[in-house]
JSON list of C-alpha atoms and ligand atoms in Angstrom, two decimals:
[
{"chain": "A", "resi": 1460, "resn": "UNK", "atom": "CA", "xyz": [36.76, 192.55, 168.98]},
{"chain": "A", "resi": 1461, "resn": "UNK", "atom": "CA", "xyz": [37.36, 189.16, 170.84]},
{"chain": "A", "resi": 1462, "resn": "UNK", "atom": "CA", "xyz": [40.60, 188.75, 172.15]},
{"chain": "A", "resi": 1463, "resn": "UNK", "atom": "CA", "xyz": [40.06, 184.95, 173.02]},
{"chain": "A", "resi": 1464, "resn": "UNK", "atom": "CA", "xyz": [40.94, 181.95, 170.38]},
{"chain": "A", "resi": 1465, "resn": "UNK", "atom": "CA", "xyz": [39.02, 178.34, 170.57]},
{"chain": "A", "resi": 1466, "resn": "UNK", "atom": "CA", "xyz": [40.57, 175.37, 169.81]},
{"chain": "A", "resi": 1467, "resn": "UNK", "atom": "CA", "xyz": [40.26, 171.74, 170.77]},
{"chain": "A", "resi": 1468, "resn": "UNK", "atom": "CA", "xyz": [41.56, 170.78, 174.41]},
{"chain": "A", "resi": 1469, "resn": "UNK", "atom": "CA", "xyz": [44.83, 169.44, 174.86]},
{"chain": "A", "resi": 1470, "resn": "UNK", "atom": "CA", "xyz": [46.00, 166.72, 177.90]},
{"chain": "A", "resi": 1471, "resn": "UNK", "atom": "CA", "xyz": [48.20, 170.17, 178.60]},
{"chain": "A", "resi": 1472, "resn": "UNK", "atom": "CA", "xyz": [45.16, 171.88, 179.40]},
{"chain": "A", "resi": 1473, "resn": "UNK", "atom": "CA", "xyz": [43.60, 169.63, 181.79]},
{"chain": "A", "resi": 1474, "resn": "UNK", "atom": "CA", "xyz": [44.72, 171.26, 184.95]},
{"chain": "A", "resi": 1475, "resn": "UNK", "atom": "CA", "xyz": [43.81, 174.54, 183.84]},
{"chain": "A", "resi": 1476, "resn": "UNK", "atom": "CA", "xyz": [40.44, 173.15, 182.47]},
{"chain": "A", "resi": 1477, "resn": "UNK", "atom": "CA", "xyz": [39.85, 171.75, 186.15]},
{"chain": "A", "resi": 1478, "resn": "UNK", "atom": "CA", "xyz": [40.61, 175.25, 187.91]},
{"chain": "A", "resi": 1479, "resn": "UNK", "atom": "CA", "xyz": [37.60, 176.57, 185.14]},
{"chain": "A", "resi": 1480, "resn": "UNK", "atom": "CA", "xyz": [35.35, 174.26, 186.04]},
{"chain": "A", "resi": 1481, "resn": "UNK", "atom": "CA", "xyz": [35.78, 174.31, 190.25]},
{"chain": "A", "resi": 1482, "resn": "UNK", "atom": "CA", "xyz": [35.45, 178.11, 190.26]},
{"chain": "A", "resi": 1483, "resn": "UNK", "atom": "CA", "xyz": [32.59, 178.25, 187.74]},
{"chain": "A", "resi": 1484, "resn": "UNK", "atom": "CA", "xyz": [30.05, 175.70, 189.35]},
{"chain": "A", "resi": 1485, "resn": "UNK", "atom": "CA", "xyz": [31.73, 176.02, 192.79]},
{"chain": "A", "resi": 1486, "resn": "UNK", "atom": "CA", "xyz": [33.07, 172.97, 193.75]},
{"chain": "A", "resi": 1487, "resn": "UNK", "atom": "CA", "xyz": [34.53, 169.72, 192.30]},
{"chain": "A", "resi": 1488, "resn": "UNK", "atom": "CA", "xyz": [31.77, 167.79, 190.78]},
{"chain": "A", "resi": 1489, "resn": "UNK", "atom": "CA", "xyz": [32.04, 169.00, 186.98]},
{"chain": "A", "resi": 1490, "resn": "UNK", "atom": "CA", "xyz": [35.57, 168.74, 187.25]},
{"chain": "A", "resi": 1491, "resn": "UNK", "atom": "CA", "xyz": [35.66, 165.16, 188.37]},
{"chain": "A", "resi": 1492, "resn": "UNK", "atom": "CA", "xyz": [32.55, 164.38, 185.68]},
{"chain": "A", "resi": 1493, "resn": "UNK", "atom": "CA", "xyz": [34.83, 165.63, 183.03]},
{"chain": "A", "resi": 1494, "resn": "UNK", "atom": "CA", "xyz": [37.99, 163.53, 184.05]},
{"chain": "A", "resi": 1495, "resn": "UNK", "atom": "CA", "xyz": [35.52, 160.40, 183.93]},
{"chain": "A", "resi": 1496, "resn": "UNK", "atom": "CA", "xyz": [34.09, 161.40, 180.42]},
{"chain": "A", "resi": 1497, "resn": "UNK", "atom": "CA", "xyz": [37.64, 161.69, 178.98]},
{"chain": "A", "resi": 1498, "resn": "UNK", "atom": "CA", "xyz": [38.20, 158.02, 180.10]},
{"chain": "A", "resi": 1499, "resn": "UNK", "atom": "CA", "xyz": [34.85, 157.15, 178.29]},
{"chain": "A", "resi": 1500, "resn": "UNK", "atom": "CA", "xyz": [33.05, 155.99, 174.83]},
{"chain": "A", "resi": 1501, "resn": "UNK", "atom": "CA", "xyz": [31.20, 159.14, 175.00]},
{"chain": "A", "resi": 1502, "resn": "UNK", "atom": "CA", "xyz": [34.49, 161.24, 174.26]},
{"chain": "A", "resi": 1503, "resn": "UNK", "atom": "CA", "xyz": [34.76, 163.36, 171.20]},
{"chain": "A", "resi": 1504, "resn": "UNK", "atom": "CA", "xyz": [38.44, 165.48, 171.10]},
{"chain": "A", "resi": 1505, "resn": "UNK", "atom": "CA", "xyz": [37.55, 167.45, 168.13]},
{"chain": "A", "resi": 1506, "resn": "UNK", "atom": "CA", "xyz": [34.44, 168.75, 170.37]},
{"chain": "A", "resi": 1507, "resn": "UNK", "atom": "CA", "xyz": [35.99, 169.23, 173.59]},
{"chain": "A", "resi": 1508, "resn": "UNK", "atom": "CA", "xyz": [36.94, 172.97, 173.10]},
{"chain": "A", "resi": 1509, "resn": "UNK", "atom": "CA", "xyz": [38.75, 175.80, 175.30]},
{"chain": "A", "resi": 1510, "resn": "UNK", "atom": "CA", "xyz": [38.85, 179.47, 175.06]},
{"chain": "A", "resi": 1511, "resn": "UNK", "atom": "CA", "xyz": [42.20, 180.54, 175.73]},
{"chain": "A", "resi": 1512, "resn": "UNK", "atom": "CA", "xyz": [42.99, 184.43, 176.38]},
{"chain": "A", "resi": 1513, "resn": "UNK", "atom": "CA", "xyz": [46.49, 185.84, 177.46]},
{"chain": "A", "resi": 1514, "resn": "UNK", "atom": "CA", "xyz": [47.68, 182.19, 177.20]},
{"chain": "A", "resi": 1515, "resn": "UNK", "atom": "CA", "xyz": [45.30, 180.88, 179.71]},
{"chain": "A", "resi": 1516, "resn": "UNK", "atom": "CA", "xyz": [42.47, 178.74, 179.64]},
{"chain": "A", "resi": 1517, "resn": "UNK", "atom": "CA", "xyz": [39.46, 181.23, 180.36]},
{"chain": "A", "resi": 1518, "resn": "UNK", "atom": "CA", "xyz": [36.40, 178.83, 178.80]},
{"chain": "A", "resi": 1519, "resn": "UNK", "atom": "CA", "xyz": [35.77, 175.21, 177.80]},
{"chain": "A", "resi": 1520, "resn": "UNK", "atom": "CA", "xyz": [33.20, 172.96, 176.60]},
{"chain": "A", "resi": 1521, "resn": "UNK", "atom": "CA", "xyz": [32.36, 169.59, 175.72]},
{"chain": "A", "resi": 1522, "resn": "UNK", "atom": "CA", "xyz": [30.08, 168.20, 173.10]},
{"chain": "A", "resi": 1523, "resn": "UNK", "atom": "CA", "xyz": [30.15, 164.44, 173.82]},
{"chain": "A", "resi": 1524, "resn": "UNK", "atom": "CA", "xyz": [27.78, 161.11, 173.15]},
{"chain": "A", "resi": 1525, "resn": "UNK", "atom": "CA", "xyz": [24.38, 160.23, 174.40]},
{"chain": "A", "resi": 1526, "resn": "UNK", "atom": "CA", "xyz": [21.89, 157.55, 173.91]},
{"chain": "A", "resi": 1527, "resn": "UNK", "atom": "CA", "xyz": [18.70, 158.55, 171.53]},
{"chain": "A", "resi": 1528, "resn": "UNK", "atom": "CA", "xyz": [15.75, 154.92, 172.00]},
{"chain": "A", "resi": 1529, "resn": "UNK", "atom": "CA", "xyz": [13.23, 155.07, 169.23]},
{"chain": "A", "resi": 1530, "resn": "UNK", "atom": "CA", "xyz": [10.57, 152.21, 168.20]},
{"chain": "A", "resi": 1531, "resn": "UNK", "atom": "CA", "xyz": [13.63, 151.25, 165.87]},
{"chain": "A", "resi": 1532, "resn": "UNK", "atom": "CA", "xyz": [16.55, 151.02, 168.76]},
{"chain": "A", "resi": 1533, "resn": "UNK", "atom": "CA", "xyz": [19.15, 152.70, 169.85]},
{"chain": "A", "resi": 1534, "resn": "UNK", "atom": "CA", "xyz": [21.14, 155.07, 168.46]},
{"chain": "A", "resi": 1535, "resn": "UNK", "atom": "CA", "xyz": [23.94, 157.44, 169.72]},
{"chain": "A", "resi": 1536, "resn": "UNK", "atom": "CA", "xyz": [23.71, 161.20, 168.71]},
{"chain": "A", "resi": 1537, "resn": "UNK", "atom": "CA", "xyz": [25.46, 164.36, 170.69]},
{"chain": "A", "resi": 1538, "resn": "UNK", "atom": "CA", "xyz": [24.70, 166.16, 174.21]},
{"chain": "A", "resi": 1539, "resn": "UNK", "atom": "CA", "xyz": [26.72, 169.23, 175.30]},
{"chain": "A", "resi": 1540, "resn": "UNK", "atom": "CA", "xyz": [27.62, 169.76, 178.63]},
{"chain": "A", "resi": 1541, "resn": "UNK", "atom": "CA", "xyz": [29.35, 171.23, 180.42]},
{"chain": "A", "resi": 1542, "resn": "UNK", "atom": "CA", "xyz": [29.98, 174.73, 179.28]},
{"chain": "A", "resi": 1543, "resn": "UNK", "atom": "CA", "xyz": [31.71, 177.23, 182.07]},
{"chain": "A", "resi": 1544, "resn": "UNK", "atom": "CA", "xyz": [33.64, 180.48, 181.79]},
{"chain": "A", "resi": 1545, "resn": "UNK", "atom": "CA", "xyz": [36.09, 181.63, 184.52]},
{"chain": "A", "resi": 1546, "resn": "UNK", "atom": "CA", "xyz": [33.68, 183.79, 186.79]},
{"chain": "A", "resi": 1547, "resn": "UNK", "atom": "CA", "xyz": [35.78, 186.61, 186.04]},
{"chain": "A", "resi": 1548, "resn": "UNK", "atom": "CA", "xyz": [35.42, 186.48, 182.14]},
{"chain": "A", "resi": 1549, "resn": "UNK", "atom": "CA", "xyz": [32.07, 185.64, 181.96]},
{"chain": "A", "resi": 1550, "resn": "UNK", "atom": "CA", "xyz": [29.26, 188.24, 180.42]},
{"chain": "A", "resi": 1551, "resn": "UNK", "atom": "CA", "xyz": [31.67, 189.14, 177.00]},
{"chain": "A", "resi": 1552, "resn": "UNK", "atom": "CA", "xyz": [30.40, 186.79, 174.51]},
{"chain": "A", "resi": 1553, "resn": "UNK", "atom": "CA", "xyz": [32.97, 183.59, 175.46]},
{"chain": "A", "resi": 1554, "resn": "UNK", "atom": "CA", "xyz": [30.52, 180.99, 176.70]},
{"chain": "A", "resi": 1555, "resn": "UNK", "atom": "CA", "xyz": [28.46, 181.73, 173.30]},
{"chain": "A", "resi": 1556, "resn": "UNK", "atom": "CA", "xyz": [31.42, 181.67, 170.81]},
{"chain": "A", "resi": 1557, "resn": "UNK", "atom": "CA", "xyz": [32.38, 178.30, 172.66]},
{"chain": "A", "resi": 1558, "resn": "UNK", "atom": "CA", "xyz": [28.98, 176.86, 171.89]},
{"chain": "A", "resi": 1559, "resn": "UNK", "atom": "CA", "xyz": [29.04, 178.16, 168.18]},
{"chain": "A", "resi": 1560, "resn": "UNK", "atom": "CA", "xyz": [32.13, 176.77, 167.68]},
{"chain": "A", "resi": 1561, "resn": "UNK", "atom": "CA", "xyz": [31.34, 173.13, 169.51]},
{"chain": "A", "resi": 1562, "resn": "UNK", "atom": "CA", "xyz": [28.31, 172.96, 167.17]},
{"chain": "A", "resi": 1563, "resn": "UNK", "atom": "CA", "xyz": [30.25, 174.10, 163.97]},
{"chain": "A", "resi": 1564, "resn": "UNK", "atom": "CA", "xyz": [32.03, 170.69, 165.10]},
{"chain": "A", "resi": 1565, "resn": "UNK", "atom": "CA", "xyz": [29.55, 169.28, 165.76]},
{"chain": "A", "resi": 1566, "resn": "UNK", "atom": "CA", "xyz": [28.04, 169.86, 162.00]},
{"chain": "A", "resi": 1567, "resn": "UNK", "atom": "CA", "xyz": [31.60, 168.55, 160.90]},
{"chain": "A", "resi": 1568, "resn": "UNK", "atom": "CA", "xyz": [30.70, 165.42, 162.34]},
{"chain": "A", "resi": 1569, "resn": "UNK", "atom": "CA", "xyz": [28.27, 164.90, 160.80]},
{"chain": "A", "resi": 1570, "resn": "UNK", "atom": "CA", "xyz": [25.95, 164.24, 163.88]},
{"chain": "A", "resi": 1571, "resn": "UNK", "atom": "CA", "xyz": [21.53, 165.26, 163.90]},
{"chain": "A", "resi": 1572, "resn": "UNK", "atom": "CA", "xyz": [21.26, 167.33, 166.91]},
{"chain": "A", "resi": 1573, "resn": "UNK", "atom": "CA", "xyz": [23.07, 168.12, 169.64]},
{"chain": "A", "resi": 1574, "resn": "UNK", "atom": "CA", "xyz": [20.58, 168.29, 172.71]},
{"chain": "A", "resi": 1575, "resn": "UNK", "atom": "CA", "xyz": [21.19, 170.00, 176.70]},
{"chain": "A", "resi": 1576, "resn": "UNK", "atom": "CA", "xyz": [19.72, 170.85, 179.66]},
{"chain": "A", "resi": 1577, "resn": "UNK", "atom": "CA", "xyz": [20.43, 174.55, 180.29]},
{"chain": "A", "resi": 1578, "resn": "UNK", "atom": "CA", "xyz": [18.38, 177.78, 180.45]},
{"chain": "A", "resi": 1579, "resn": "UNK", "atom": "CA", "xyz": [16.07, 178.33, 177.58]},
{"chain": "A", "resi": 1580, "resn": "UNK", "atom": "CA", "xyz": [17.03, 181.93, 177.80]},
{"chain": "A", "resi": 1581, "resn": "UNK", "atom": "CA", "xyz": [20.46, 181.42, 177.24]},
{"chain": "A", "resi": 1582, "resn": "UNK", "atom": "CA", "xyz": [20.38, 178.40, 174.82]},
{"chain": "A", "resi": 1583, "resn": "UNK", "atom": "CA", "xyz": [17.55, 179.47, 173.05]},
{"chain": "A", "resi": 1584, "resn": "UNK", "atom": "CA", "xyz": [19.21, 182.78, 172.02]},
{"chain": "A", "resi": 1585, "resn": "UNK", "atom": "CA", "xyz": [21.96, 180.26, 170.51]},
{"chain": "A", "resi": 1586, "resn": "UNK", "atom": "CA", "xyz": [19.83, 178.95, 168.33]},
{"chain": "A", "resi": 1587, "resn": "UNK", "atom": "CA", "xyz": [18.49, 175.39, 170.81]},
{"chain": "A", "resi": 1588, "resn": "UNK", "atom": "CA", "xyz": [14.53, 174.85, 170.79]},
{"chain": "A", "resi": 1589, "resn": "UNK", "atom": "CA", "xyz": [12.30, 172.65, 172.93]},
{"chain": "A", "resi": 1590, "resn": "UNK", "atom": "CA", "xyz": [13.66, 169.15, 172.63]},
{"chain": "A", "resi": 1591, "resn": "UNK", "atom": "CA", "xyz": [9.68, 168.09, 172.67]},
{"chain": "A", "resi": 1592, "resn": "UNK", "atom": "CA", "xyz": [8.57, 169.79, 170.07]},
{"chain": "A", "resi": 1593, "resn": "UNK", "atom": "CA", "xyz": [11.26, 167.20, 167.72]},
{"chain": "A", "resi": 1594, "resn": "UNK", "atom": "CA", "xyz": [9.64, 164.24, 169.45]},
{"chain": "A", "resi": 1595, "resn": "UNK", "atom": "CA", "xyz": [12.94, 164.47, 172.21]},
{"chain": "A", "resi": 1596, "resn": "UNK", "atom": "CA", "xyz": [11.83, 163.71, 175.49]},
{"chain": "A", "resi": 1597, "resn": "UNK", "atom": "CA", "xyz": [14.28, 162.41, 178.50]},
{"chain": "A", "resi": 1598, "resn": "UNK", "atom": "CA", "xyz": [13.97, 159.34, 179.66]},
{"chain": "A", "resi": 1599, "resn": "UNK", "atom": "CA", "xyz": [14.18, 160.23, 183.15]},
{"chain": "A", "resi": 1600, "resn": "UNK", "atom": "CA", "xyz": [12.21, 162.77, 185.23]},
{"chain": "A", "resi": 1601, "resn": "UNK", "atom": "CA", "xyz": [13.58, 166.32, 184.81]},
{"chain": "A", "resi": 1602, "resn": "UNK", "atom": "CA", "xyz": [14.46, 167.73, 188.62]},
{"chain": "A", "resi": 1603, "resn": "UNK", "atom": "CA", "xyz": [12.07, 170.16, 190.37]},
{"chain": "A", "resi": 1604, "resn": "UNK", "atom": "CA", "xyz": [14.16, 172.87, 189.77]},
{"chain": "A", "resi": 1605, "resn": "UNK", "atom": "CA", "xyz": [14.65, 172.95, 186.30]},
{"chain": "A", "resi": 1606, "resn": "UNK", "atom": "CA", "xyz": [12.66, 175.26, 183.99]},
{"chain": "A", "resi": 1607, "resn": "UNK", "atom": "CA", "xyz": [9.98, 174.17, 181.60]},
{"chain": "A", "resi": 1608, "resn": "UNK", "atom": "CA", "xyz": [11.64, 173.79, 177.84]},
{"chain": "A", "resi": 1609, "resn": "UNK", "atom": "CA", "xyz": [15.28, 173.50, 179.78]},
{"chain": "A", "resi": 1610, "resn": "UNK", "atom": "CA", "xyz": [15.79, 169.68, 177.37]},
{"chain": "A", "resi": 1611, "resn": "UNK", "atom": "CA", "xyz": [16.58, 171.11, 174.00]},
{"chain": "A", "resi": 1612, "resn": "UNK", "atom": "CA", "xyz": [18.31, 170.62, 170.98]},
{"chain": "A", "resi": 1613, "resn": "UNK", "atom": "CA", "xyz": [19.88, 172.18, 168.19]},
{"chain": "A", "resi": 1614, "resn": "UNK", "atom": "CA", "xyz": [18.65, 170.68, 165.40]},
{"chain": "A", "resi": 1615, "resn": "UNK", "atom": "CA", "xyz": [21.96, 170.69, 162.67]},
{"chain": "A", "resi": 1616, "resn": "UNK", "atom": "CA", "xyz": [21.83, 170.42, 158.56]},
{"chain": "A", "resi": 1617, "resn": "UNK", "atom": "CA", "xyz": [21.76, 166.58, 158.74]},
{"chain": "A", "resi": 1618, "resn": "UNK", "atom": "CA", "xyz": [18.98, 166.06, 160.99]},
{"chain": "A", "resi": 1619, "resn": "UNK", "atom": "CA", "xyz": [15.78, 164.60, 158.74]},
{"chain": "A", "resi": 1620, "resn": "UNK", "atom": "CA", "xyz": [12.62, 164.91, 160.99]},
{"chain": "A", "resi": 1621, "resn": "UNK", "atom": "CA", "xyz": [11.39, 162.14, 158.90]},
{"chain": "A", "resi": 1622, "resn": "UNK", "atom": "CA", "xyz": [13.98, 159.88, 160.19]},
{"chain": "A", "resi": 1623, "resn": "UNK", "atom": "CA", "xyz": [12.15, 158.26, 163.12]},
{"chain": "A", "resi": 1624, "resn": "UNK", "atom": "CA", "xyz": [15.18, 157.23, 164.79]},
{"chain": "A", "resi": 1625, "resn": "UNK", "atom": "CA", "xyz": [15.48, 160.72, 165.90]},
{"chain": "A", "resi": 1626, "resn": "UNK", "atom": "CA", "xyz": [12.85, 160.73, 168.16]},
{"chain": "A", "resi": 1627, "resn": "UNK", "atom": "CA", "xyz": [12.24, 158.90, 171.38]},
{"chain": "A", "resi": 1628, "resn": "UNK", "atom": "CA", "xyz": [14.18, 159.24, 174.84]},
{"chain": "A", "resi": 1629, "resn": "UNK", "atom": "CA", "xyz": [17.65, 160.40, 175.68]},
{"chain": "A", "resi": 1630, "resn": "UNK", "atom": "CA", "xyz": [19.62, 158.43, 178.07]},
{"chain": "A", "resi": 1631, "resn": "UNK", "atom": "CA", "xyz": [22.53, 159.90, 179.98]},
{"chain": "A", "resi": 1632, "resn": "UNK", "atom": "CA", "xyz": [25.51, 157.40, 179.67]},
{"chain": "A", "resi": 1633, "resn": "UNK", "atom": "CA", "xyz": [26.29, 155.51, 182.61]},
{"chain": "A", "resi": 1634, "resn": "UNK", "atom": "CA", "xyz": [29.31, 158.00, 183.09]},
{"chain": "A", "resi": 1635, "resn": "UNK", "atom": "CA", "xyz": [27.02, 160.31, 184.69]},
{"chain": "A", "resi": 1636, "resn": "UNK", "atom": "CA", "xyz": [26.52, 158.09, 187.78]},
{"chain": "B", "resi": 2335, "resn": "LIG", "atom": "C1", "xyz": [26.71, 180.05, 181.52]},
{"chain": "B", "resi": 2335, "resn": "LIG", "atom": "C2", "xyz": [28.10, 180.61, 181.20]},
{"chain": "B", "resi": 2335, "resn": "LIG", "atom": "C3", "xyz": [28.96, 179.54, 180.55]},
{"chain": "B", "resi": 2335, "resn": "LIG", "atom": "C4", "xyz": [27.91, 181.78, 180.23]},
{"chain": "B", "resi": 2335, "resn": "LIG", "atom": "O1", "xyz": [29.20, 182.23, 179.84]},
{"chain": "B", "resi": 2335, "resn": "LIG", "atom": "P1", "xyz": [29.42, 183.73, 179.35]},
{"chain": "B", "resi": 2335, "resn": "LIG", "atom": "O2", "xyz": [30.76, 183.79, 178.71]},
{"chain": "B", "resi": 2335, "resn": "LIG", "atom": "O3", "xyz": [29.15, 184.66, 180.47]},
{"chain": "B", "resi": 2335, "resn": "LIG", "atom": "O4", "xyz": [28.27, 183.83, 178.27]},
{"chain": "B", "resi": 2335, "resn": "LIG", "atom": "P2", "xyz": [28.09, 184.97, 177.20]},
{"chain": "B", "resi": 2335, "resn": "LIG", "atom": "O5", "xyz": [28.98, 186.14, 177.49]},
{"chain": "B", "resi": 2335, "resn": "LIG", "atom": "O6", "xyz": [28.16, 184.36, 175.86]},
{"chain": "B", "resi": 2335, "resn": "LIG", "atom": "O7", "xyz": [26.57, 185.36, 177.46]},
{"chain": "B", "resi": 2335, "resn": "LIG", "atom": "C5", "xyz": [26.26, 186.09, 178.62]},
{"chain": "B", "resi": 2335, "resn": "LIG", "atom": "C6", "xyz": [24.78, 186.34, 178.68]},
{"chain": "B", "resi": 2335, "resn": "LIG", "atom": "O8", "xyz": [24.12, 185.17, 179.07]},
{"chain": "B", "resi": 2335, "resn": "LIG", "atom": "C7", "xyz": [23.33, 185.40, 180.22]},
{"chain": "B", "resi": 2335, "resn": "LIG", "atom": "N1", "xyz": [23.43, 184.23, 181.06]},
{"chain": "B", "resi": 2335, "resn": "LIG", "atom": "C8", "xyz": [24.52, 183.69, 181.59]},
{"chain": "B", "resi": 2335, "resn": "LIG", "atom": "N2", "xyz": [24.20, 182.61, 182.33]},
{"chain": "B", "resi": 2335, "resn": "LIG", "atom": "C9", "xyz": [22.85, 182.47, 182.24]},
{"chain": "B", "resi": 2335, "resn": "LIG", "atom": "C10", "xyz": [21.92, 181.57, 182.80]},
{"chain": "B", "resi": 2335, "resn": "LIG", "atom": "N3", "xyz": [22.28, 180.56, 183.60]},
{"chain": "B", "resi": 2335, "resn": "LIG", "atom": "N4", "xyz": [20.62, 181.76, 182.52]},
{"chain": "B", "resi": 2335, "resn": "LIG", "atom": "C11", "xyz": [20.22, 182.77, 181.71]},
{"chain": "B", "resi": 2335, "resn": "LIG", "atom": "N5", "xyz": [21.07, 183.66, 181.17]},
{"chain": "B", "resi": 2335, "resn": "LIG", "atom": "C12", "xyz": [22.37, 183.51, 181.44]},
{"chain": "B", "resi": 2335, "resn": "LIG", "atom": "C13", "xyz": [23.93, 186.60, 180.89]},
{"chain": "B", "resi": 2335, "resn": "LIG", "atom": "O9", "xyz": [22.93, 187.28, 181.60]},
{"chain": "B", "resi": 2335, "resn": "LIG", "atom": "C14", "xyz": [24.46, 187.39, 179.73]},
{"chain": "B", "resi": 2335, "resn": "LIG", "atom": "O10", "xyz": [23.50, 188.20, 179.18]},
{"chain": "B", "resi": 2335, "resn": "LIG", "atom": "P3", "xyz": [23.52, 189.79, 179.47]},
{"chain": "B", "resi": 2335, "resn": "LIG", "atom": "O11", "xyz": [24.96, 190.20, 179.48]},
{"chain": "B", "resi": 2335, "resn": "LIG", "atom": "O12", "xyz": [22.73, 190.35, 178.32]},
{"chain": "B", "resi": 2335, "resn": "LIG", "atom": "O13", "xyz": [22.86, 189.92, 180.78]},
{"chain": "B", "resi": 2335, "resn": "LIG", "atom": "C15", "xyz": [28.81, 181.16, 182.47]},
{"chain": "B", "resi": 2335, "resn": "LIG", "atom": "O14", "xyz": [27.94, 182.09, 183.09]},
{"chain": "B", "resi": 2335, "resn": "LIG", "atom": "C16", "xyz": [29.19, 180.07, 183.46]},
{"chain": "B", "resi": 2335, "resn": "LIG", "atom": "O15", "xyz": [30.28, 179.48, 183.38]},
{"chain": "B", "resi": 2335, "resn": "LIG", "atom": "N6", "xyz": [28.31, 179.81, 184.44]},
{"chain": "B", "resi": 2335, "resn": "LIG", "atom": "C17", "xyz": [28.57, 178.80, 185.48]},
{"chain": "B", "resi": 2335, "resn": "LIG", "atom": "C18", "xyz": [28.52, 177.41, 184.93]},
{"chain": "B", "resi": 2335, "resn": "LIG", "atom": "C19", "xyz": [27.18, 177.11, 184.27]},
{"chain": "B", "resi": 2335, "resn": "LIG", "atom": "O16", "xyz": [26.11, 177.37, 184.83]},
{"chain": "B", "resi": 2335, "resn": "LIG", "atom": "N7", "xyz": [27.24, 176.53, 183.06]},
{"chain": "B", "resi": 2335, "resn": "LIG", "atom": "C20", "xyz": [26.05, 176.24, 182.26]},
{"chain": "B", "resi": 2335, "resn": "LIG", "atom": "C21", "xyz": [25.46, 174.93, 182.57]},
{"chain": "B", "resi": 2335, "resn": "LIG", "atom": "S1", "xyz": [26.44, 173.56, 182.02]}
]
């Protein structure tokens, strides 16, 4: 049994979030991208999500806005990132109950897809696919480093893969630097 609860973040939380994030990816950038993102369009509350165990934050994750171009414009749908679980936690099922539980707000929302960079390994045991194969490409080169298939998306009940607005090339919002 899981003895962590999700909920949306709270400005209470935003320390804790920060020590999360520094000793998950190591050092300050994520921390710093997520302070900038809270002070952007591309916020969504009801997405932003911790995992809280013993009273502490031990998880969070953000499901926030991105740029989709088709032949018929612009249109914004959802990315997620970043997820991170405190090194200490991690390997119990958190980091995937976080991700359910962003999408199941996700869904809420209404939005298409949510789309991500991340390991296909990981993601695509959530449920993610190959962004390409939906017509999703990025509209920026994808670094060396990253695996083949690592832009997907989760495709949600009201995507309609006739609705050719859904496919063309994500743009990160300017947030990202
Ligand atoms: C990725 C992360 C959020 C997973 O959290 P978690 O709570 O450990 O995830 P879960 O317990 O739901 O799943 C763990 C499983 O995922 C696998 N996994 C974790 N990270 C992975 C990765 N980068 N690539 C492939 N598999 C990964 C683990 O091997 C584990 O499987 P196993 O126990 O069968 O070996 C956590 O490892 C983390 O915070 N990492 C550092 C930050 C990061 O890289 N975030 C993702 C990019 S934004």
């Amino acid at each position: 049994m899981s003895d962590w609860q999700i909920r949306p973040e709270r400005p209470a939380d935003f320390p804790s979030i920060r020590k999360v994030l520094v000793a998950a990816f190591g050092d300050d950038e994520v921390a710093d991208g997520v302070d900038r993102i809270r002070e952007s369009w591309i916020y969504r509350p009801a997405t932003s999500l911790v995992a809280i165990s013993d009273g502490e934050v031990v998880g969070h994750v953000m499901i926030t806005g991105c740029t989709i171009t088709s032949d018929a414009g612009e249109r914004t749908v959802a990315m997620l990132t970043p997820l991170a679980v405190s090194p200490e936690r991690q390997r119990r099922g958190i980091g995937g109950d976080l991700v359910r539980a962003a999408l199941a707000g996700a869904e809420e929302a209404g939005v298409p897809f949510v789309m991500l960079e991340g390991s296909p390994k990981y993601y695509g045991a959530l449920g993610f696919e190959p962004a390409r194969e939906h017509g999703i490409e990025p509209d920026y080169p994808m670094p060396d480093w990253a695996p083949p298939d690592a832009f997907q998306v989760y495709l949600l009940p009201a995507y309609d893969p006739a609705d050719q607005t859904l496919r063309g090339a994500i743009s990160y919002p300017p947030v990202y630097g």
